[in-house]
Amino acid sequence: MSVRKNRIRGFYAEMYDLLYSNNISKTILNTYPDALDAVKSEGSYAIVELPYSIRSIDISDYDVKNTFARFTFFAQDKTYLGSRMPNVRELERMIDSFLDLLPFRGDGFELMYPRSAIPPKKADTHYHYCIINVPIVFI
């Protein structure tokens, strides 16, 4: 059995290039940042994650397995009359731009069109976010 190497690293590299080159976000992370100093100047950012445990993935050339990749889009809040309001326009811009790219075939994987999205939720640091769980098939 032949094991395909660098499958996860390749996925992250391709997602960075895809989101960056399509102007969805200039800041793409693989995990939540400890501090938001780096992203505050941008006003928005995206986090691309694979699940912590991928039980249904087989990294050989002989099987095709699927799981979900999580894409979380953050937009810095707007202020209205002293209240924090989600920047829905920026969130929708990022999400719509991303969804326009799906389905996407990468090197060793395919991203399918998601069936649902989690609407904007309040983050602790003057941001709102929206999560999209995208089916991913490793081939």
CSV table of C-alpha atoms in Angstrom, one decimal:
chain,number,residue,atom,x,y,z
A,1,MET,CA,0.0,0.0,0.0
A,2,SER,CA,1.3,3.4,-1.0
A,3,VAL,CA,0.8,6.3,1.5
A,4,ARG,CA,0.3,9.7,0.0
A,5,LYS,CA,2.5,12.2,1.7
A,6,ASN,CA,1.8,15.8,2.6
A,7,ARG,CA,-1.9,15.5,2.0
A,8,ILE,CA,-2.9,17.8,4.9
A,9,ARG,CA,-0.1,20.3,4.4
A,10,GLY,CA,-1.0,20.4,0.7
A,11,PHE,CA,-4.7,21.1,1.5
A,12,TYR,CA,-3.8,24.0,3.8
A,13,ALA,CA,-1.4,25.5,1.2
A,14,GLU,CA,-4.0,25.3,-1.6
A,15,MET,CA,-6.7,26.8,0.6
A,16,TYR,CA,-4.4,29.7,1.5
A,17,ASP,CA,-3.7,30.3,-2.1
A,18,LEU,CA,-7.3,30.0,-3.1
A,19,LEU,CA,-8.6,32.4,-0.5
A,20,TYR,CA,-5.8,34.9,-0.9
A,21,SER,CA,-5.8,35.0,-4.7
A,22,ASN,CA,-9.5,35.4,-4.9
A,23,ASN,CA,-9.5,38.4,-2.5
A,24,ILE,CA,-11.6,36.7,0.1
A,25,SER,CA,-9.1,37.5,2.8
A,26,LYS,CA,-5.5,38.6,3.0
A,27,THR,CA,-5.1,36.8,6.4
A,28,ILE,CA,-5.7,33.1,6.4
A,29,LEU,CA,-4.9,31.1,9.5
A,30,ASN,CA,-5.1,27.4,10.4
A,31,THR,CA,-6.1,27.9,14.0
A,32,TYR,CA,-7.6,30.7,16.1
A,33,PRO,CA,-4.9,33.3,17.0
A,34,ASP,CA,-3.8,33.9,20.5
A,35,ALA,CA,-3.9,37.7,19.9
A,36,LEU,CA,-5.7,39.7,17.3
A,37,ASP,CA,-3.0,42.4,16.9
A,38,ALA,CA,-2.0,41.0,13.5
A,39,VAL,CA,-5.5,40.9,12.1
A,40,LYS,CA,-6.9,44.1,13.5
A,41,SER,CA,-5.5,46.2,10.7
A,42,GLU,CA,-7.1,44.0,8.1
A,43,GLY,CA,-10.6,44.1,9.6
A,44,SER,CA,-11.4,40.6,8.4
A,45,TYR,CA,-9.7,37.2,8.3
A,46,ALA,CA,-10.5,33.5,7.7
A,47,ILE,CA,-9.6,30.3,9.5
A,48,VAL,CA,-9.4,27.0,7.7
A,49,GLU,CA,-9.4,23.9,9.8
A,50,LEU,CA,-9.6,20.2,9.3
A,51,PRO,CA,-11.3,18.3,12.2
A,52,TYR,CA,-9.1,17.2,15.1
A,53,SER,CA,-9.9,13.6,14.5
A,54,ILE,CA,-10.5,12.3,11.0
A,55,ARG,CA,-11.8,8.8,11.5
A,56,SER,CA,-13.2,8.4,8.0
A,57,ILE,CA,-10.0,9.3,6.2
A,58,ASP,CA,-7.8,6.8,4.6
A,59,ILE,CA,-4.5,8.3,3.3
A,60,SER,CA,-3.8,5.6,0.9
A,61,ASP,CA,-4.2,5.6,-2.9
A,62,TYR,CA,-6.7,2.8,-2.7
A,63,ASP,CA,-9.7,4.3,-1.0
A,64,VAL,CA,-11.7,7.5,-1.1
A,65,LYS,CA,-12.9,8.9,2.2
A,66,ASN,CA,-14.7,12.1,3.2
A,67,THR,CA,-15.0,14.4,6.2
A,68,PHE,CA,-15.6,18.1,6.6
A,69,ALA,CA,-13.3,21.1,6.5
A,70,ARG,CA,-14.4,24.1,8.6
A,71,PHE,CA,-14.1,27.6,7.1
A,72,THR,CA,-14.7,30.4,9.6
A,73,PHE,CA,-14.9,34.0,8.3
A,74,PHE,CA,-14.4,36.9,10.8
A,75,ALA,CA,-15.3,40.5,10.1
A,76,GLN,CA,-14.6,43.3,12.5
A,77,ASP,CA,-17.8,44.8,14.0
A,78,LYS,CA,-19.2,48.1,13.0
A,79,THR,CA,-20.2,50.6,15.7
A,80,TYR,CA,-23.7,52.1,15.7
A,81,LEU,CA,-24.9,54.4,18.5
A,82,GLY,CA,-22.4,52.9,20.8
A,83,SER,CA,-23.3,49.3,20.1
A,84,ARG,CA,-21.4,46.6,18.3
A,85,MET,CA,-23.1,45.5,15.2
A,86,PRO,CA,-22.0,42.7,12.9
A,87,ASN,CA,-20.5,43.8,9.6
A,88,VAL,CA,-22.9,41.6,7.6
A,89,ARG,CA,-21.9,43.1,4.3
A,90,GLU,CA,-18.2,42.0,4.8
A,91,LEU,CA,-19.2,38.6,6.0
A,92,GLU,CA,-21.5,38.1,3.1
A,93,ARG,CA,-18.9,39.3,0.7
A,94,MET,CA,-16.4,36.7,2.0
A,95,ILE,CA,-18.9,33.9,2.1
A,96,ASP,CA,-20.4,34.6,-1.3
A,97,SER,CA,-16.9,34.8,-2.9
A,98,PHE,CA,-15.9,31.6,-1.3
A,99,LEU,CA,-19.1,29.7,-2.3
A,100,ASP,CA,-18.6,30.9,-5.9
A,101,LEU,CA,-15.4,28.8,-6.0
A,102,LEU,CA,-17.1,25.5,-5.1
A,103,PRO,CA,-17.0,22.8,-6.0
A,104,PHE,CA,-13.2,22.9,-6.0
A,105,ARG,CA,-10.8,20.2,-7.0
A,106,GLY,CA,-7.4,20.4,-5.5
A,107,ASP,CA,-4.3,18.1,-5.6
A,108,GLY,CA,-5.6,15.0,-3.8
A,109,PHE,CA,-9.0,16.3,-2.6
A,110,GLU,CA,-12.3,17.8,-3.7
A,111,LEU,CA,-14.4,20.4,-1.8
A,112,MET,CA,-18.1,20.0,-2.3
A,113,TYR,CA,-20.8,22.5,-2.0
A,114,PRO,CA,-22.0,22.9,1.7
A,115,ARG,CA,-25.5,22.1,2.7
A,116,SER,CA,-25.6,24.7,5.6
A,117,ALA,CA,-23.9,27.6,7.1
A,118,ILE,CA,-23.9,28.9,10.7
A,119,PRO,CA,-25.1,32.5,10.7
A,120,PRO,CA,-23.1,35.4,12.3
A,121,LYS,CA,-22.2,34.8,15.9
A,122,LYS,CA,-20.6,37.2,18.3
A,123,ALA,CA,-16.9,36.7,19.1
A,124,ASP,CA,-15.3,38.1,22.3
A,125,THR,CA,-13.0,40.5,20.5
A,126,HIS,CA,-15.1,43.0,18.5
A,127,TYR,CA,-15.7,40.5,15.7
A,128,HIS,CA,-18.6,38.4,14.4
A,129,TYR,CA,-18.0,35.2,12.5
A,130,CYS,CA,-19.8,32.8,10.3
A,131,ILE,CA,-18.9,29.1,9.9
A,132,ILE,CA,-19.3,26.9,6.9
A,133,ASN,CA,-18.6,23.2,7.1
A,134,VAL,CA,-17.6,22.0,3.7
A,135,PRO,CA,-17.6,18.3,2.7
A,136,ILE,CA,-14.1,17.3,1.6
A,137,VAL,CA,-13.2,14.1,-0.2
A,138,PHE,CA,-9.6,13.0,-0.1
A,139,ILE,CA,-8.8,11.1,-3.3
